């Protein structure tokens, strides 16, 4: 697809647009210019060209549920509304049997994935989590287990005295199928010092994902936006993801995560607008030219914004969720009981003019629904 010759007046944006439509990688400087100077209509058109290059008119989702072992955490990130200290009435810590009970609720449901993430518990090591994976695999042998952010992995592997390769190999043996993208936040170290000073470094996060990829464990990547970061920080973050993807090809999807203001120590910042959400989706799709999927995580941004994001480069809506996550509802998301049926997801996708596709956890097609 080519844009009309007179559509863009800004010569720099015209040159960048030509590169994008011709499938040429843009630089960090050009990505920054898109953030700063491109209008929403242009971003929608350009990101649409890139998303169709990857995924035609398909929009993906899966049937999934979450298990959140605990919200007790050794870290106290300033943006986090999820962490609660021992003794807080909103804190929890599930036993293996309780988590198996959550999984058993879906025995008669066609779910294909369980997503396991939570706080970094001070007492749980890799063997505790490995045993949990084994039990889930015994209960549902065909269920894909996507589990443990890089921050959780860093602590459990280090606490167990293993190298990253040893620890991830051990978890893979117990049933780990893929790794979610949480904990990346913003890679800039000065920003990390202000919002999550105790957390693993950007280098460690990237090293964990690179090691996972080397072992045949695919993963996702995230970026927390809309707080004290700038466009420069966002582009720098995505550039490091793009460089790693060039080396490994192990990222399935990129998920922009919007900072939500409720119940945390950064609440005074407020939240960025829906327009900024859409701008960020579009630039992410354009800049990350080697990551096949951009996910709009609807429990975080809401169904309507997620639907609109499909016109700004997103091609994945995550899944049915089944009211099993509290991470964003505790931060003030409007989706207080997040669950959608396949019919509801398909309706949102069709209304936006796209074709719904049920996928598995690594984006193999399970069922294509008629438009």
Short mmCIF file of C-alpha atoms in Angstrom, two decimals:
data_model
loop_
_atom_site.label_atom_id
_atom_site.label_comp_id
_atom_site.label_asym_id
_atom_site.label_seq_id
_atom_site.Cartn_x
_atom_site.Cartn_y
_atom_site.Cartn_z
CA UNK A 1 0.00 0.00 0.00
CA UNK A 2 1.23 3.50 -0.85
CA UNK A 3 0.09 6.74 0.71
CA UNK A 4 -1.12 9.54 -1.59
CA UNK A 5 1.74 11.83 -2.63
CA UNK A 6 0.13 14.92 -1.11
CA UNK A 7 -1.08 13.21 2.08
CA UNK A 8 1.93 14.24 4.19
CA UNK A 9 3.27 17.79 4.16
CA UNK A 10 6.16 17.32 6.61
CA UNK A 11 9.16 16.21 4.48
CA UNK A 12 10.73 14.20 7.29
CA UNK A 13 7.50 12.35 8.02
CA UNK A 14 7.05 11.78 4.29
CA UNK A 15 10.51 10.17 4.09
CA UNK A 16 9.89 8.02 7.18
CA UNK A 17 6.49 6.95 5.83
CA UNK A 18 8.09 5.90 2.56
CA UNK A 19 10.58 3.73 4.44
CA UNK A 20 7.81 2.10 6.45
CA UNK A 21 5.59 1.38 3.43
CA UNK A 22 8.61 -0.15 1.66
CA UNK A 23 9.44 -2.39 4.60
CA UNK A 24 12.65 -0.60 5.56
CA UNK A 25 13.62 -0.50 9.25
CA UNK A 26 13.37 2.92 10.87
CA UNK A 27 15.96 4.30 13.27
CA UNK A 28 15.51 5.38 16.88
CA UNK A 29 15.53 9.01 15.73
CA UNK A 30 12.79 8.30 13.20
CA UNK A 31 10.75 6.45 15.80
CA UNK A 32 11.04 9.47 18.07
CA UNK A 33 9.83 11.74 15.28
CA UNK A 34 6.75 9.56 14.84
CA UNK A 35 5.94 9.92 18.53
CA UNK A 36 6.45 13.68 18.46
CA UNK A 37 5.08 14.80 15.09
CA UNK A 38 2.87 12.20 13.43
CA UNK A 39 -0.89 12.65 13.67
CA UNK A 40 -3.17 9.81 14.68
CA UNK A 41 -4.55 9.29 11.17
CA UNK A 42 -1.06 8.83 9.73
CA UNK A 43 -0.04 6.53 12.58
CA UNK A 44 -3.16 4.46 12.04
CA UNK A 45 -2.42 4.06 8.34
CA UNK A 46 1.27 3.23 8.80
CA UNK A 47 0.76 0.81 11.68
CA UNK A 48 -2.03 -0.85 9.70
CA UNK A 49 0.36 -1.44 6.81
CA UNK A 50 2.86 -3.11 9.16
CA UNK A 51 0.29 -5.22 11.04
CA UNK A 52 -1.16 -6.53 7.78
CA UNK A 53 2.35 -7.38 6.61
CA UNK A 54 2.63 -9.66 9.63
CA UNK A 55 -0.95 -10.85 10.18
CA UNK A 56 -3.25 -9.83 7.33
CA UNK A 57 -6.65 -9.01 8.86
CA UNK A 58 -6.44 -11.60 11.64
CA UNK A 59 -6.89 -10.73 15.32
CA UNK A 60 -5.85 -13.41 17.78
CA UNK A 61 -7.06 -14.54 21.19
CA UNK A 62 -6.85 -17.67 23.31
CA UNK A 63 -8.85 -19.40 26.01
CA UNK A 64 -6.87 -18.88 29.16
CA UNK A 65 -6.99 -18.39 32.90
CA UNK A 66 -4.58 -16.99 35.47
CA UNK A 67 -3.17 -18.29 38.72
CA UNK A 68 -1.60 -15.67 40.99
CA UNK A 69 0.27 -17.54 43.75
CA UNK A 70 0.73 -14.52 46.03
CA UNK A 71 0.78 -10.74 46.14
CA UNK A 72 3.33 -10.73 48.95
CA UNK A 73 6.56 -9.44 47.48
CA UNK A 74 10.11 -8.62 48.54
CA UNK A 75 9.99 -5.57 46.27
CA UNK A 76 7.96 -2.41 46.73
CA UNK A 77 7.85 -0.75 43.30
CA UNK A 78 6.35 2.74 43.40
CA UNK A 79 3.90 2.09 40.57
CA UNK A 80 2.61 -1.20 41.99
CA UNK A 81 -0.90 -1.51 43.42
CA UNK A 82 -0.68 -5.27 43.71
CA UNK A 83 1.94 -5.75 46.42
CA UNK A 84 0.59 -6.09 49.96
CA UNK A 85 2.64 -6.77 53.10
CA UNK A 86 2.18 -9.72 55.45
CA UNK A 87 -0.91 -9.19 57.58
CA UNK A 88 -2.66 -6.82 55.17
CA UNK A 89 -6.31 -7.90 54.71
CA UNK A 90 -5.82 -7.73 50.91
CA UNK A 91 -2.75 -9.99 50.88
CA UNK A 92 -2.88 -13.66 49.94
CA UNK A 93 -0.59 -16.65 49.63
CA UNK A 94 -1.98 -19.77 47.94
CA UNK A 95 -0.86 -23.30 48.69
CA UNK A 96 -0.28 -25.80 45.90
CA UNK A 97 -3.61 -27.43 46.66
CA UNK A 98 -5.44 -24.09 46.46
CA UNK A 99 -3.87 -23.34 43.09
CA UNK A 100 -4.74 -26.80 41.81
CA UNK A 101 -8.27 -26.05 42.94
CA UNK A 102 -8.27 -22.97 40.68
CA UNK A 103 -7.11 -25.13 37.77
CA UNK A 104 -9.75 -27.76 38.51
CA UNK A 105 -12.48 -25.14 38.04
CA UNK A 106 -11.68 -25.36 34.32
CA UNK A 107 -11.73 -29.15 33.97
CA UNK A 108 -14.78 -28.98 31.72
CA UNK A 109 -13.67 -25.83 29.89
CA UNK A 110 -11.75 -25.68 26.61
CA UNK A 111 -8.93 -23.56 28.02
CA UNK A 112 -5.52 -23.99 26.38
CA UNK A 113 -3.27 -21.91 28.66
CA UNK A 114 -2.66 -21.13 32.30
CA UNK A 115 -0.77 -17.91 33.02
CA UNK A 116 1.06 -17.96 36.37
CA UNK A 117 2.52 -14.73 37.76
CA UNK A 118 2.55 -13.07 41.16
CA UNK A 119 4.67 -11.34 43.74
CA UNK A 120 8.26 -12.35 44.51
CA UNK A 121 7.69 -14.37 47.68
CA UNK A 122 10.68 -14.40 50.06
CA UNK A 123 10.43 -18.11 50.92
CA UNK A 124 9.65 -19.85 47.63
CA UNK A 125 12.49 -21.27 45.57
CA UNK A 126 12.67 -22.96 42.18
CA UNK A 127 11.86 -26.36 43.64
CA UNK A 128 8.58 -25.09 45.14
CA UNK A 129 7.54 -23.64 41.80
CA UNK A 130 8.81 -26.64 39.85
CA UNK A 131 6.64 -28.93 41.98
CA UNK A 132 3.64 -26.68 41.24
CA UNK A 133 4.24 -26.97 37.49
CA UNK A 134 4.51 -30.76 37.77
CA UNK A 135 1.19 -30.97 39.60
CA UNK A 136 -0.57 -28.77 37.04
CA UNK A 137 0.87 -30.84 34.21
CA UNK A 138 -0.37 -34.03 35.84
CA UNK A 139 -3.84 -32.50 36.25
CA UNK A 140 -4.07 -31.09 32.69
CA UNK A 141 -1.38 -32.68 30.49
CA UNK A 142 -2.27 -30.69 27.39
CA UNK A 143 -2.41 -27.28 29.05
CA UNK A 144 0.31 -24.81 28.03
CA UNK A 145 1.98 -23.29 31.10
CA UNK A 146 3.12 -19.70 30.64
CA UNK A 147 4.70 -18.75 33.93
CA UNK A 148 6.89 -16.43 35.97
CA UNK A 149 8.09 -12.98 35.02
CA UNK A 150 11.83 -12.44 34.67
CA UNK A 151 11.77 -10.78 38.11
CA UNK A 152 10.28 -13.89 39.72
CA UNK A 153 12.71 -16.09 37.80
CA UNK A 154 15.69 -13.99 38.86
CA UNK A 155 14.88 -14.44 42.54
CA UNK A 156 13.90 -18.12 42.53
CA UNK A 157 16.90 -19.16 40.43
CA UNK A 158 19.39 -17.08 42.39
CA UNK A 159 17.95 -18.27 45.71
CA UNK A 160 18.39 -21.86 44.56
CA UNK A 161 22.07 -21.34 43.71
CA UNK A 162 21.65 -22.08 40.00
CA UNK A 163 22.77 -20.35 36.85
CA UNK A 164 20.07 -18.94 34.58
CA UNK A 165 20.56 -21.80 32.15
CA UNK A 166 20.33 -24.42 34.90
CA UNK A 167 17.25 -22.84 36.47
CA UNK A 168 15.32 -22.36 33.25
CA UNK A 169 16.24 -25.87 32.09
CA UNK A 170 14.91 -27.24 35.37
CA UNK A 171 11.61 -25.38 35.00
CA UNK A 172 11.28 -26.48 31.38
CA UNK A 173 11.72 -30.08 32.52
CA UNK A 174 8.86 -29.54 35.00
CA UNK A 175 6.51 -28.17 32.32
CA UNK A 176 7.31 -24.50 31.69
CA UNK A 177 6.19 -23.75 28.13
CA UNK A 178 6.80 -20.03 27.79
CA UNK A 179 7.65 -16.92 29.82
CA UNK A 180 5.43 -13.83 30.10
CA UNK A 181 6.88 -10.38 29.58
CA UNK A 182 6.34 -8.70 32.94
CA UNK A 183 8.94 -6.84 34.96
CA UNK A 184 10.58 -5.01 32.06
CA UNK A 185 9.00 -1.66 33.06
CA UNK A 186 11.35 0.87 31.38
CA UNK A 187 14.93 -0.22 30.73
CA UNK A 188 16.54 3.19 31.38
CA UNK A 189 18.43 2.76 34.64
CA UNK A 190 17.81 6.30 35.90
CA UNK A 191 14.07 5.76 35.54
CA UNK A 192 14.33 2.34 37.21
CA UNK A 193 16.11 3.93 40.18
CA UNK A 194 13.09 6.17 40.67
CA UNK A 195 10.23 3.73 40.12
CA UNK A 196 11.63 0.26 40.99
CA UNK A 197 15.11 0.67 42.53
CA UNK A 198 15.24 -2.81 44.12
CA UNK A 199 14.22 -4.74 41.05
CA UNK A 200 16.56 -6.65 38.71
CA UNK A 201 18.38 -4.51 36.15
CA UNK A 202 17.44 -4.17 32.51
CA UNK A 203 20.49 -6.25 31.60
CA UNK A 204 19.32 -9.03 33.89
CA UNK A 205 15.79 -8.98 32.42
CA UNK A 206 17.19 -9.16 28.90
CA UNK A 207 19.65 -11.89 29.91
CA UNK A 208 16.88 -14.05 31.35
CA UNK A 209 14.82 -13.80 28.18
CA UNK A 210 17.84 -14.42 25.96
CA UNK A 211 18.69 -17.53 27.98
CA UNK A 212 15.08 -18.73 27.75
CA UNK A 213 15.14 -18.28 23.97
CA UNK A 214 18.40 -20.23 23.72
CA UNK A 215 16.68 -23.14 25.47
CA UNK A 216 13.69 -23.09 23.13
CA UNK A 217 11.42 -21.31 25.60
CA UNK A 218 9.59 -18.47 23.82
CA UNK A 219 8.52 -15.35 25.68
CA UNK A 220 6.71 -12.05 25.48
CA UNK A 221 8.01 -8.55 26.17
CA UNK A 222 6.38 -5.56 27.87
CA UNK A 223 6.91 -1.85 28.47
CA UNK A 224 5.30 0.15 31.25
CA UNK A 225 4.39 3.58 29.84
CA UNK A 226 2.55 6.70 30.95
CA UNK A 227 4.42 7.61 34.15
CA UNK A 228 7.68 9.61 34.33
CA UNK A 229 9.27 8.24 31.17
CA UNK A 230 9.64 10.24 27.95
CA UNK A 231 9.38 9.21 24.32
CA UNK A 232 13.18 8.90 24.30
CA UNK A 233 12.96 6.28 27.06
CA UNK A 234 10.23 4.37 25.24
CA UNK A 235 12.19 4.23 21.99
CA UNK A 236 15.36 3.23 23.85
CA UNK A 237 13.44 0.43 25.56
CA UNK A 238 11.98 -0.91 22.32
CA UNK A 239 15.35 -0.63 20.59
CA UNK A 240 16.89 -3.03 23.10
CA UNK A 241 14.03 -5.46 22.56
CA UNK A 242 14.47 -5.20 18.81
CA UNK A 243 18.20 -5.89 19.11
CA UNK A 244 17.57 -8.99 21.23
CA UNK A 245 14.91 -10.21 18.82
CA UNK A 246 17.39 -9.84 15.96
CA UNK A 247 19.67 -12.26 17.80
CA UNK A 248 17.16 -14.83 19.06
CA UNK A 249 13.78 -14.48 17.36
CA UNK A 250 12.25 -15.69 20.64
CA UNK A 251 9.68 -12.98 21.38
CA UNK A 252 6.14 -13.87 20.32
CA UNK A 253 4.46 -10.60 21.27
CA UNK A 254 5.03 -7.13 22.67
CA UNK A 255 2.54 -5.80 25.22
CA UNK A 256 2.45 -2.09 26.08
CA UNK A 257 1.30 -1.86 29.70
CA UNK A 258 -0.37 1.37 30.75
CA UNK A 259 0.47 2.82 34.15
CA UNK A 260 -2.69 2.88 36.27
CA UNK A 261 -2.86 5.33 39.13
CA UNK A 262 -5.03 3.79 41.87
CA UNK A 263 -3.56 2.64 45.18
CA UNK A 264 0.12 3.32 44.62
CA UNK A 265 2.66 5.97 45.54
CA UNK A 266 2.76 7.52 42.04
CA UNK A 267 -0.96 8.28 41.93
CA UNK A 268 -0.34 12.04 41.74
CA UNK A 269 0.91 11.59 38.16
CA UNK A 270 -2.52 10.67 36.85
CA UNK A 271 -2.85 8.65 33.66
CA UNK A 272 -2.21 9.37 30.01
CA UNK A 273 -5.14 9.74 27.62
CA UNK A 274 -6.65 7.21 25.27
CA UNK A 275 -5.09 9.17 22.40
CA UNK A 276 -1.67 8.53 23.93
CA UNK A 277 -2.52 4.83 24.28
CA UNK A 278 -3.31 4.61 20.57
CA UNK A 279 -0.22 6.59 19.60
CA UNK A 280 1.90 4.22 21.65
CA UNK A 281 0.36 1.10 20.06
CA UNK A 282 0.98 2.48 16.59
CA UNK A 283 4.61 3.47 17.13
CA UNK A 284 5.28 0.14 18.87
CA UNK A 285 3.92 -1.78 15.86
CA UNK A 286 5.95 0.28 13.41
CA UNK A 287 9.22 0.29 15.34
CA UNK A 288 9.25 -3.36 16.44
CA UNK A 289 9.55 -4.68 12.93
CA UNK A 290 10.74 -8.13 14.00
CA UNK A 291 8.22 -9.03 16.73
CA UNK A 292 5.21 -10.62 15.05
CA UNK A 293 2.42 -9.62 17.42
CA UNK A 294 1.32 -6.54 19.37
CA UNK A 295 -1.06 -7.36 22.19
CA UNK A 296 -3.75 -5.06 23.56
CA UNK A 297 -4.31 -6.37 27.07
CA UNK A 298 -7.98 -5.59 27.48
CA UNK A 299 -8.22 -6.08 31.31
CA UNK A 300 -5.82 -3.14 31.61
CA UNK A 301 -7.12 -0.64 29.04
CA UNK A 302 -10.74 -1.76 28.79
CA UNK A 303 -12.61 -3.41 25.94
CA UNK A 304 -13.38 -0.31 23.88
CA UNK A 305 -9.79 1.00 23.84
CA UNK A 306 -8.55 -2.51 23.08
CA UNK A 307 -10.98 -2.62 20.15
CA UNK A 308 -9.74 0.76 18.89
CA UNK A 309 -6.11 -0.38 19.23
CA UNK A 310 -6.76 -2.89 16.44
CA UNK A 311 -6.82 0.10 14.08
CA UNK A 312 -3.45 1.23 15.48
CA UNK A 313 -1.35 -1.87 14.96
CA UNK A 314 -2.51 -4.32 17.64
CA UNK A 315 -3.48 -7.80 16.44
CA UNK A 316 -3.94 -9.74 19.69
CA UNK A 317 -6.47 -9.33 22.52
CA UNK A 318 -4.94 -11.87 24.95
CA UNK A 319 -7.73 -14.17 26.08
CA UNK A 320 -10.91 -14.99 27.91
CA UNK A 321 -9.16 -14.56 31.35
CA UNK A 322 -12.16 -16.06 33.21
CA UNK A 323 -12.07 -13.52 36.07
CA UNK A 324 -8.79 -14.90 37.42
CA UNK A 325 -6.50 -11.85 37.63
CA UNK A 326 -6.51 -8.95 40.08
CA UNK A 327 -3.33 -7.13 39.04
CA UNK A 328 -5.03 -4.32 37.13
CA UNK A 329 -8.34 -4.22 38.98
CA UNK A 330 -6.33 -3.36 42.13
CA UNK A 331 -4.74 -0.49 40.17
CA UNK A 332 -8.07 1.00 39.16
CA UNK A 333 -8.91 -0.68 35.86
CA UNK A 334 -12.57 -0.48 34.94
CA UNK A 335 -12.48 -4.24 34.30
CA UNK A 336 -13.06 -5.28 37.92
CA UNK A 337 -14.12 -8.84 37.03
CA UNK A 338 -12.19 -9.49 33.83
CA UNK A 339 -13.68 -12.21 31.67
CA UNK A 340 -14.98 -12.37 28.10
CA UNK A 341 -16.56 -15.22 26.23
CA UNK A 342 -15.25 -16.17 22.81
CA UNK A 343 -18.46 -14.73 21.39
CA UNK A 344 -17.82 -11.34 23.01
CA UNK A 345 -14.24 -11.26 21.77
CA UNK A 346 -15.32 -12.20 18.25
CA UNK A 347 -17.95 -9.45 18.27
CA UNK A 348 -15.36 -6.80 19.24
CA UNK A 349 -13.03 -8.00 16.49
CA UNK A 350 -15.72 -8.15 13.81
CA UNK A 351 -17.06 -4.70 14.68
CA UNK A 352 -13.56 -3.32 14.02
CA UNK A 353 -13.53 -5.03 10.61
CA UNK A 354 -11.10 -7.88 11.35
CA UNK A 355 -11.22 -11.67 11.39
CA UNK A 356 -11.15 -13.37 14.83
CA UNK A 357 -8.77 -16.30 15.27
CA UNK A 358 -8.50 -18.53 18.30
CA UNK A 359 -4.83 -19.39 18.77
CA UNK A 360 -2.69 -21.47 21.06
CA UNK A 361 0.02 -19.94 23.24
CA UNK A 362 2.60 -19.79 20.44
CA UNK A 363 0.18 -18.47 17.79
CA UNK A 364 -0.73 -21.65 15.98
CA UNK A 365 -4.25 -21.31 14.57
CA UNK A 366 -6.90 -23.34 16.40
CA UNK A 367 -10.03 -21.91 14.77
CA UNK A 368 -10.75 -19.07 12.36
CA UNK A 369 -14.17 -17.48 12.84
CA UNK A 370 -16.08 -16.09 9.90
CA UNK A 371 -16.16 -12.32 9.55
#
